PDB file of C-alpha atoms in Angstrom:
ATOM      1  CA  MET O   1       0.000   0.000   0.000  1.00 51.00           C
ATOM      2  CA  PHE O   2       1.222   3.517  -0.758  1.00 59.00           C
ATOM      3  CA  GLU O   3       0.419   4.547   2.799  1.00 57.00           C
ATOM      4  CA  GLU O   4       3.715   2.932   3.874  1.00 66.00           C
ATOM      5  CA  VAL O   5       5.653   5.946   2.483  1.00 79.00           C
ATOM      6  CA  ASP O   6       8.193   7.561   4.836  1.00 87.00           C
ATOM      7  CA  TYR O   7       7.329  11.111   5.978  1.00 93.00           C
ATOM      8  CA  ARG O   8       9.918  11.477   8.741  1.00 93.00           C
ATOM      9  CA  GLY O   9      11.045  15.094   9.008  1.00 93.00           C
ATOM     10  CA  ARG O  10       7.929  16.464   7.274  1.00 96.00           C
ATOM     11  CA  LYS O  11       5.712  18.952   9.122  1.00 98.00           C
ATOM     12  CA  VAL O  12       1.996  18.622   8.383  1.00 98.00           C
ATOM     13  CA  LEU O  13      -1.073  20.646   9.372  1.00 98.00           C
ATOM     14  CA  ILE O  14      -4.514  19.119   8.822  1.00 98.00           C
ATOM     15  CA  THR O  15      -7.598  21.218   9.492  1.00 98.00           C
ATOM     16  CA  ALA O  16     -10.615  19.371  10.954  1.00 98.00           C
ATOM     17  CA  GLY O  17      -8.214  16.521  11.573  1.00 98.00           C
ATOM     18  CA  ALA O  18      -9.909  14.918  14.562  1.00 97.00           C
ATOM     19  CA  ASP O  19     -12.836  13.233  12.831  1.00 94.00           C
ATOM     20  CA  GLY O  20     -14.046  11.740   9.543  1.00 94.00           C
ATOM     21  CA  LEU O  21     -11.758  12.200   6.529  1.00 96.00           C
ATOM     22  CA  GLY O  22      -9.377  14.348   8.547  1.00 97.00           C
ATOM     23  CA  TRP O  23      -8.880  11.641  11.162  1.00 98.00           C
ATOM     24  CA  GLU O  24      -8.021   9.088   8.468  1.00 97.00           C
ATOM     25  CA  MET O  25      -5.438  11.498   7.053  1.00 98.00           C
ATOM     26  CA  THR O  26      -4.062  12.240  10.514  1.00 98.00           C
ATOM     27  CA  GLN O  27      -3.519   8.561  11.269  1.00 97.00           C
ATOM     28  CA  LEU O  28      -1.767   7.890   7.957  1.00 96.00           C
ATOM     29  CA  PHE O  29       0.593  10.863   8.174  1.00 97.00           C
ATOM     30  CA  HIS O  30       1.374  10.044  11.805  1.00 97.00           C
ATOM     31  CA  ARG O  31       2.033   6.395  10.960  1.00 95.00           C
ATOM     32  CA  ALA O  32       4.329   7.523   8.128  1.00 95.00           C
ATOM     33  CA  GLY O  33       6.464   9.429  10.626  1.00 96.00           C
ATOM     34  CA  ALA O  34       5.400  13.031   9.991  1.00 97.00           C
ATOM     35  CA  SER O  35       5.196  15.664  12.703  1.00 98.00           C
ATOM     36  CA  VAL O  36       1.462  16.352  12.628  1.00 98.00           C
ATOM     37  CA  MET O  37      -0.685  19.154  13.988  1.00 98.00           C
ATOM     38  CA  ILE O  38      -4.445  19.053  13.695  1.00 98.00           C
ATOM     39  CA  CYS O  39      -7.132  21.565  14.510  1.00 98.00           C
ATOM     40  CA  ASP O  40     -10.821  21.055  15.065  1.00 98.00           C
ATOM     41  CA  ILE O  41     -13.739  22.780  16.757  1.00 97.00           C
ATOM     42  CA  ASN O  42     -14.553  19.645  18.765  1.00 96.00           C
ATOM     43  CA  GLN O  43     -12.448  19.680  21.950  1.00 96.00           C
ATOM     44  CA  ASP O  44     -13.511  16.186  22.990  1.00 96.00           C
ATOM     45  CA  ARG O  45     -12.461  14.654  19.668  1.00 97.00           C
ATOM     46  CA  LEU O  46      -9.165  16.557  19.783  1.00 97.00           C
ATOM     47  CA  ALA O  47      -8.458  15.163  23.239  1.00 97.00           C
ATOM     48  CA  GLU O  48      -9.274  11.631  22.068  1.00 97.00           C
ATOM     49  CA  ALA O  49      -7.028  12.045  19.019  1.00 97.00           C
ATOM     50  CA  ALA O  50      -4.115  13.289  21.130  1.00 96.00           C
ATOM     51  CA  ARG O  51      -4.485  10.311  23.452  1.00 97.00           C
ATOM     52  CA  ALA O  52      -4.591   7.892  20.535  1.00 97.00           C
ATOM     53  CA  LEU O  53      -1.504   9.209  18.723  1.00 97.00           C
ATOM     54  CA  PRO O  54       1.548  10.041  20.854  1.00 96.00           C
ATOM     55  CA  GLY O  55       3.268  13.231  19.745  1.00 96.00           C
ATOM     56  CA  LEU O  56       0.241  14.582  17.885  1.00 98.00           C
ATOM     57  CA  HIS O  57      -0.308  18.335  18.329  1.00 98.00           C
ATOM     58  CA  ALA O  58      -4.000  19.191  18.698  1.00 98.00           C
ATOM     59  CA  VAL O  59      -5.372  22.737  18.710  1.00 98.00           C
ATOM     60  CA  VAL O  60      -8.934  24.061  18.965  1.00 98.00           C
ATOM     61  CA  ALA O  61      -9.626  26.346  16.004  1.00 98.00           C
ATOM     62  CA  ASP O  62     -12.495  27.541  13.811  1.00 98.00           C
ATOM     63  CA  VAL O  63     -11.091  28.058  10.322  1.00 98.00           C
ATOM     64  CA  ALA O  64     -13.824  30.584   9.507  1.00 98.00           C
ATOM     65  CA  ASP O  65     -12.613  32.893  12.274  1.00 98.00           C
ATOM     66  CA  GLU O  66      -9.596  35.057  11.430  1.00 98.00           C
ATOM     67  CA  ALA O  67      -8.356  35.398  15.004  1.00 98.00           C
ATOM     68  CA  SER O  68      -8.707  31.673  15.599  1.00 98.00           C
ATOM     69  CA  VAL O  69      -6.657  30.894  12.482  1.00 98.00           C
ATOM     70  CA  ALA O  70      -3.996  33.374  13.581  1.00 98.00           C
ATOM     71  CA  ALA O  71      -3.738  31.564  16.933  1.00 98.00           C
ATOM     72  CA  LEU O  72      -3.536  28.228  15.101  1.00 98.00           C
ATOM     73  CA  PHE O  73      -0.564  29.369  13.032  1.00 98.00           C
ATOM     74  CA  LYS O  74       1.146  30.756  16.103  1.00 98.00           C
ATOM     75  CA  ALA O  75       0.903  27.204  17.467  1.00 98.00           C
ATOM     76  CA  VAL O  76       2.284  25.843  14.166  1.00 98.00           C
ATOM     77  CA  ASP O  77       5.311  28.095  14.579  1.00 97.00           C
ATOM     78  CA  GLU O  78       5.806  27.186  18.241  1.00 97.00           C
ATOM     79  CA  LYS O  79       5.136  23.432  18.047  1.00 97.00           C
ATOM     80  CA  LEU O  80       6.173  22.429  14.503  1.00 97.00           C
ATOM     81  CA  GLY O  81       8.720  25.138  13.808  1.00 97.00           C
ATOM     82  CA  GLY O  82       7.699  25.377  10.175  1.00 97.00           C
ATOM     83  CA  LEU O  83       5.378  23.732   7.672  1.00 98.00           C
ATOM     84  CA  ASP O  84       5.794  21.441   4.668  1.00 98.00           C
ATOM     85  CA  VAL O  85       2.225  20.319   4.027  1.00 98.00           C
ATOM     86  CA  LEU O  86      -1.097  22.083   4.582  1.00 98.00           C
ATOM     87  CA  VAL O  87      -4.223  19.997   4.161  1.00 98.00           C
ATOM     88  CA  ASN O  88      -7.236  22.319   3.997  1.00 98.00           C
ATOM     89  CA  ASN O  89      -9.758  19.686   4.997  1.00 98.00           C
ATOM     90  CA  ALA O  90     -12.278  21.608   7.137  1.00 98.00           C
ATOM     91  CA  GLY O  91     -15.738  21.840   5.632  1.00 97.00           C
ATOM     92  CA  ILE O  92     -19.426  21.566   6.401  1.00 96.00           C
ATOM     93  CA  ALA O  93     -22.329  20.069   4.477  1.00 92.00           C
ATOM     94  CA  GLY O  94     -24.394  23.242   4.519  1.00 95.00           C
ATOM     95  CA  PRO O  95     -28.171  23.422   4.056  1.00 94.00           C
ATOM     96  CA  THR O  96     -30.296  21.075   1.990  1.00 90.00           C
ATOM     97  CA  GLY O  97     -33.177  22.456  -0.045  1.00 92.00           C
ATOM     98  CA  HIS O  98     -34.015  24.326  -3.220  1.00 94.00           C
ATOM     99  CA  VAL O  99     -32.365  27.725  -3.451  1.00 96.00           C
ATOM    100  CA  GLU O 100     -35.548  29.674  -2.715  1.00 97.00           C
ATOM    101  CA  THR O 101     -35.851  27.923   0.661  1.00 95.00           C
ATOM    102  CA  LEU O 102     -32.352  28.687   1.922  1.00 96.00           C
ATOM    103  CA  SER O 103     -31.485  31.316   4.501  1.00 97.00           C
ATOM    104  CA  LYS O 104     -28.668  33.774   3.938  1.00 98.00           C
ATOM    105  CA  ALA O 105     -27.205  32.763   7.290  1.00 98.00           C
ATOM    106  CA  ASP O 106     -26.842  29.141   6.160  1.00 98.00           C
ATOM    107  CA  TRP O 107     -25.422  30.231   2.804  1.00 98.00           C
ATOM    108  CA  ASP O 108     -22.890  32.553   4.469  1.00 98.00           C
ATOM    109  CA  ARG O 109     -21.766  29.961   7.007  1.00 98.00           C
ATOM    110  CA  THR O 110     -21.207  27.332   4.299  1.00 98.00           C
ATOM    111  CA  LEU O 111     -18.976  29.641   2.279  1.00 98.00           C
ATOM    112  CA  ALA O 112     -17.267  30.957   5.414  1.00 98.00           C
ATOM    113  CA  VAL O 113     -16.077  27.482   6.410  1.00 98.00           C
ATOM    114  CA  ASN O 114     -15.636  25.805   3.025  1.00 98.00           C
ATOM    115  CA  ILE O 115     -13.796  28.498   1.071  1.00 98.00           C
ATOM    116  CA  THR O 116     -12.998  31.498   3.303  1.00 98.00           C
ATOM    117  CA  GLY O 117     -11.520  29.079   5.852  1.00 98.00           C
ATOM    118  CA  GLN O 118      -9.178  27.746   3.180  1.00 98.00           C
ATOM    119  CA  PHE O 119      -8.186  31.304   2.245  1.00 98.00           C
ATOM    120  CA  LEU O 120      -7.445  32.241   5.858  1.00 98.00           C
ATOM    121  CA  CYS O 121      -5.261  29.171   6.356  1.00 98.00           C
ATOM    122  CA  ALA O 122      -3.527  29.449   2.991  1.00 98.00           C
ATOM    123  CA  ARG O 123      -2.689  33.092   3.553  1.00 98.00           C
ATOM    124  CA  LEU O 124      -0.715  32.277   6.711  1.00 98.00           C
ATOM    125  CA  ALA O 125       0.667  28.965   5.439  1.00 98.00           C
ATOM    126  CA  VAL O 126       2.250  30.328   2.253  1.00 98.00           C
ATOM    127  CA  PRO O 127       5.185  32.137   3.933  1.00 98.00           C
ATOM    128  CA  LEU O 128       5.992  28.900   5.792  1.00 98.00           C
ATOM    129  CA  LEU O 129       5.623  26.739   2.680  1.00 98.00           C
ATOM    130  CA  LYS O 130       7.998  29.052   0.813  1.00 98.00           C
ATOM    131  CA  GLN O 131      10.640  28.196   3.417  1.00 97.00           C
ATOM    132  CA  SER O 132      10.089  24.459   2.899  1.00 96.00           C
ATOM    133  CA  ARG O 133      12.212  22.545   0.437  1.00 83.00           C
ATOM    134  CA  ALA O 134       9.054  20.997  -1.013  1.00 88.00           C
ATOM    135  CA  GLY O 135       5.911  22.834   0.098  1.00 97.00           C
ATOM    136  CA  VAL O 136       2.547  21.280  -0.665  1.00 98.00           C
ATOM    137  CA  MET O 137      -1.020  22.535  -0.207  1.00 98.00           C
ATOM    138  CA  ILE O 138      -3.955  20.170  -0.632  1.00 98.00           C
ATOM    139  CA  ASN O 139      -7.463  21.621  -0.653  1.00 98.00           C
ATOM    140  CA  LEU O 140     -10.454  19.356  -0.130  1.00 98.00           C
ATOM    141  CA  ALA O 141     -13.216  20.051  -2.621  1.00 98.00           C
ATOM    142  CA  SER O 142     -15.869  17.532  -3.718  1.00 97.00           C
ATOM    143  CA  ALA O 143     -17.400  15.886  -6.748  1.00 96.00           C
ATOM    144  CA  ALA O 144     -19.840  18.783  -6.273  1.00 96.00           C
ATOM    145  CA  GLY O 145     -16.910  21.014  -7.240  1.00 96.00           C
ATOM    146  CA  HIS O 146     -17.238  20.020 -10.900  1.00 97.00           C
ATOM    147  CA  LEU O 147     -20.847  18.842 -11.127  1.00 96.00           C
ATOM    148  CA  GLY O 148     -24.207  20.401 -10.349  1.00 94.00           C
ATOM    149  CA  PHE O 149     -25.824  19.203  -7.130  1.00 93.00           C
ATOM    150  CA  PRO O 150     -29.607  19.734  -6.901  1.00 92.00           C
ATOM    151  CA  GLY O 151     -30.723  20.791  -3.431  1.00 92.00           C
ATOM    152  CA  ARG O 152     -27.161  21.564  -2.325  1.00 93.00           C
ATOM    153  CA  SER O 153     -26.409  24.885  -4.047  1.00 97.00           C
ATOM    154  CA  ALA O 154     -24.451  26.441  -1.167  1.00 98.00           C
ATOM    155  CA  TYR O 155     -22.222  23.392  -0.852  1.00 97.00           C
ATOM    156  CA  ALA O 156     -21.663  23.092  -4.607  1.00 98.00           C
ATOM    157  CA  ALA O 157     -20.876  26.802  -4.956  1.00 98.00           C
ATOM    158  CA  SER O 158     -18.307  26.590  -2.162  1.00 98.00           C
ATOM    159  CA  LYS O 159     -16.618  23.531  -3.652  1.00 98.00           C
ATOM    160  CA  TRP O 160     -16.439  24.992  -7.174  1.00 98.00           C
ATOM    161  CA  ALA O 161     -14.768  27.979  -5.502  1.00 98.00           C
ATOM    162  CA  VAL O 162     -12.185  25.665  -3.930  1.00 98.00           C
ATOM    163  CA  VAL O 163     -11.188  24.387  -7.373  1.00 98.00           C
ATOM    164  CA  GLY O 164     -10.763  27.913  -8.748  1.00 98.00           C
ATOM    165  CA  PHE O 165      -8.805  28.931  -5.659  1.00 98.00           C
ATOM    166  CA  THR O 166      -6.553  25.886  -6.035  1.00 98.00           C
ATOM    167  CA  LYS O 167      -5.738  26.432  -9.703  1.00 98.00           C
ATOM    168  CA  THR O 168      -4.963  30.102  -9.082  1.00 98.00           C
ATOM    169  CA  LEU O 169      -2.667  29.362  -6.148  1.00 98.00           C
ATOM    170  CA  ALA O 170      -0.858  26.705  -8.182  1.00 98.00           C
ATOM    171  CA  LEU O 171       0.041  29.421 -10.695  1.00 98.00           C
ATOM    172  CA  GLU O 172       0.999  31.945  -8.021  1.00 98.00           C
ATOM    173  CA  LEU O 173       3.111  29.541  -5.975  1.00 98.00           C
ATOM    174  CA  GLY O 174       4.633  27.341  -8.674  1.00 98.00           C
ATOM    175  CA  PRO O 175       7.670  29.638  -9.036  1.00 97.00           C
ATOM    176  CA  TYR O 176       8.452  28.930  -5.363  1.00 97.00           C
ATOM    177  CA  GLY O 177       8.310  25.166  -5.866  1.00 97.00           C
ATOM    178  CA  ILE O 178       5.011  24.876  -4.001  1.00 98.00           C
ATOM    179  CA  ARG O 179       2.481  22.435  -5.413  1.00 98.00           C
ATOM    180  CA  VAL O 180      -1.254  23.056  -4.897  1.00 98.00           C
ATOM    181  CA  ASN O 181      -3.948  20.512  -5.750  1.00 98.00           C
ATOM    182  CA  ALA O 182      -7.588  19.886  -4.945  1.00 98.00           C
ATOM    183  CA  ILE O 183      -8.993  16.467  -4.047  1.00 98.00           C
ATOM    184  CA  LEU O 184     -12.626  15.913  -5.080  1.00 98.00           C
ATOM    185  CA  PRO O 185     -14.165  13.057  -3.072  1.00 97.00           C
ATOM    186  CA  GLY O 186     -17.376  11.469  -4.199  1.00 93.00           C
ATOM    187  CA  ALA O 187     -19.935  10.343  -1.631  1.00 89.00           C
ATOM    188  CA  VAL O 188     -17.893   9.041   1.316  1.00 90.00           C
ATOM    189  CA  GLU O 189     -19.489   6.301   3.360  1.00 87.00           C
ATOM    190  CA  GLY O 190     -19.990   7.413   6.950  1.00 85.00           C
ATOM    191  CA  PRO O 191     -22.235   9.321   9.382  1.00 83.00           C
ATOM    192  CA  ARG O 192     -21.925  12.662   7.569  1.00 80.00           C
ATOM    193  CA  ILE O 193     -23.248  11.414   4.227  1.00 85.00           C
ATOM    194  CA  ARG O 194     -25.998   9.488   5.993  1.00 86.00           C
ATOM    195  CA  ALA O 195     -27.113  12.720   7.671  1.00 84.00           C
ATOM    196  CA  VAL O 196     -27.120  14.461   4.272  1.00 80.00           C
ATOM    197  CA  ILE O 197     -29.191  11.636   2.799  1.00 88.00           C
ATOM    198  CA  GLU O 198     -31.736  11.906   5.607  1.00 89.00           C
ATOM    199  CA  ALA O 199     -31.972  15.690   5.191  1.00 84.00           C
ATOM    200  CA  LYS O 200     -32.463  15.357   1.457  1.00 82.00           C
ATOM    201  CA  ALA O 201     -35.135  12.692   1.904  1.00 89.00           C
ATOM    202  CA  ARG O 202     -37.036  15.008   4.252  1.00 89.00           C
ATOM    203  CA  ALA O 203     -36.687  17.973   1.891  1.00 82.00           C
ATOM    204  CA  LEU O 204     -38.000  15.941  -1.050  1.00 84.00           C
ATOM    205  CA  GLY O 205     -40.615  14.005   0.906  1.00 91.00           C
ATOM    206  CA  ARG O 206     -39.178  10.695  -0.272  1.00 90.00           C
ATOM    207  CA  PRO O 207     -38.046   7.538   1.550  1.00 93.00           C
ATOM    208  CA  VAL O 208     -34.535   7.588   3.002  1.00 91.00           C
ATOM    209  CA  GLU O 209     -33.863   4.198   1.402  1.00 90.00           C
ATOM    210  CA  GLU O 210     -34.587   5.607  -2.058  1.00 90.00           C
ATOM    211  CA  ILE O 211     -32.205   8.532  -1.654  1.00 89.00           C
ATOM    212  CA  ALA O 212     -29.544   6.276  -0.120  1.00 87.00           C
ATOM    213  CA  GLY O 213     -29.804   3.988  -3.140  1.00 88.00           C
ATOM    214  CA  GLN O 214     -29.168   6.916  -5.467  1.00 86.00           C
ATOM    215  CA  TYR O 215     -26.053   7.925  -3.574  1.00 86.00           C
ATOM    216  CA  GLU O 216     -24.765   4.368  -3.474  1.00 84.00           C
ATOM    217  CA  SER O 217     -25.228   3.819  -7.223  1.00 85.00           C
ATOM    218  CA  GLN O 218     -24.321   7.215  -8.706  1.00 88.00           C
ATOM    219  CA  ALA O 219     -20.696   6.214  -9.373  1.00 90.00           C
ATOM    220  CA  ALA O 220     -19.698   3.904 -12.216  1.00 92.00           C
ATOM    221  CA  LEU O 221     -18.139   1.574  -9.651  1.00 92.00           C
ATOM    222  CA  GLY O 222     -21.551   1.275  -7.982  1.00 89.00           C
ATOM    223  CA  ARG O 223     -20.460   2.141  -4.447  1.00 89.00           C
ATOM    224  CA  MET O 224     -19.454   5.004  -2.226  1.00 89.00           C
ATOM    225  CA  VAL O 225     -15.781   5.686  -1.642  1.00 92.00           C
ATOM    226  CA  THR O 226     -14.174   5.255   1.773  1.00 94.00           C
ATOM    227  CA  ALA O 227     -12.332   7.693   4.007  1.00 94.00           C
ATOM    228  CA  ARG O 228      -9.202   5.597   3.485  1.00 95.00           C
ATOM    229  CA  ASP O 229      -9.499   6.057  -0.291  1.00 96.00           C
ATOM    230  CA  ILE O 230      -9.328   9.825   0.178  1.00 97.00           C
ATOM    231  CA  ALA O 231      -6.569   9.707   2.802  1.00 96.00           C
ATOM    232  CA  ASN O 232      -4.411   7.536   0.553  1.00 95.00           C
ATOM    233  CA  MET O 233      -4.758  10.056  -2.282  1.00 97.00           C
ATOM    234  CA  VAL O 234      -3.834  12.929   0.038  1.00 98.00           C
ATOM    235  CA  LEU O 235      -0.785  11.012   1.295  1.00 97.00           C
ATOM    236  CA  PHE O 236       0.319  10.283  -2.284  1.00 96.00           C
ATOM    237  CA  ASN O 237      -0.291  13.851  -3.406  1.00 97.00           C
ATOM    238  CA  ALA O 238       1.869  15.237  -0.603  1.00 97.00           C
ATOM    239  CA  SER O 239       4.752  12.913  -1.471  1.00 95.00           C
ATOM    240  CA  GLU O 240       7.713  13.205  -3.819  1.00 93.00           C
ATOM    241  CA  ALA O 241       6.010  10.603  -6.018  1.00 93.00           C
ATOM    242  CA  ALA O 242       3.636  13.427  -7.057  1.00 96.00           C
ATOM    243  CA  ALA O 243       6.426  15.981  -7.567  1.00 95.00           C
ATOM    244  CA  SER O 244       5.123  17.146 -10.970  1.00 97.00           C
ATOM    245  CA  ILE O 245       1.426  17.209 -10.098  1.00 98.00           C
ATOM    246  CA  SER O 246       0.066  20.700  -9.420  1.00 98.00           C
ATOM    247  CA  GLY O 247      -3.003  22.757 -10.265  1.00 98.00           C
ATOM    248  CA  GLN O 248      -5.146  19.652 -10.577  1.00 98.00           C
ATOM    249  CA  ALA O 249      -8.674  18.835  -9.441  1.00 98.00           C
ATOM    250  CA  ILE O 250      -8.325  15.122  -8.718  1.00 98.00           C
ATOM    251  CA  ALA O 251     -11.593  13.223  -8.432  1.00 97.00           C
ATOM    252  CA  VAL O 252     -11.692  10.195  -6.136  1.00 97.00           C
ATOM    253  CA  ASP O 253     -15.306   9.265  -6.729  1.00 93.00           C
ATOM    254  CA  GLY O 254     -15.582   5.968  -8.578  1.00 92.00           C
ATOM    255  CA  PHE O 255     -16.320   7.994 -11.759  1.00 93.00           C
ATOM    256  CA  THR O 256     -19.416   9.908 -10.717  1.00 91.00           C
ATOM    257  CA  GLN O 257     -21.159  11.739 -13.561  1.00 89.00           C
ATOM    258  CA  LYS O 258     -24.312  12.954 -11.824  1.00 86.00           C
ATOM    259  CA  LEU O 259     -25.140  13.993  -8.279  1.00 85.00           C
ATOM    260  CA  TYR O 260     -28.661  13.476  -6.946  1.00 76.00           C
TER     261      TYR O 260
END
């Protein structure tokens, strides 16, 4: 498995690294020998993560809050002493419903976390990545970042923005040897997608089983992807094996062509 790559000496920051996709990434980077810092808004999960992985640095932070991100990067400087890899993983599902039913507050919060949070972290990470011998930024988008997604307009808009942000930063930072890519997961099996399915079923007035079946069969491979699938791609993308890959929107979705 590629996850056996050696990351000793590499300094990695993963946002929302205490749960879900982020936790899978955290475990793989830690196992590969990296010095890892994670942030999350869930103090309990951060404490559990720190207990589970000796040497892990865990910091409470809300990526949508400028002051909180500033405090996070102060901790990066104090605890890691630099940065080689930023994984902009933090994101929220946002509201479910047709656009005319959505509140501005829900719309604003979705964009604040999913794209402004990446901007706030990138802005402070770039000076550190420029000092690295091989700086890498990986931004988590979604299959909804290159496809339409009925009933999920706020989420889709935020994830399309991530792709545009990524491609622009790849051009800006390429001269400094910094690679920037976006990973576009399809539907990832787990509690978060099940909550989305339930919300969509309620919004449409249809059985949960019917909506779940659509999500499970929308990819050509006929199944959802796993958190480990995404973590493996992130680990590969951050490695020297991907040294010439930058500015890409890399789908890990079993070849999904339509989102329901």
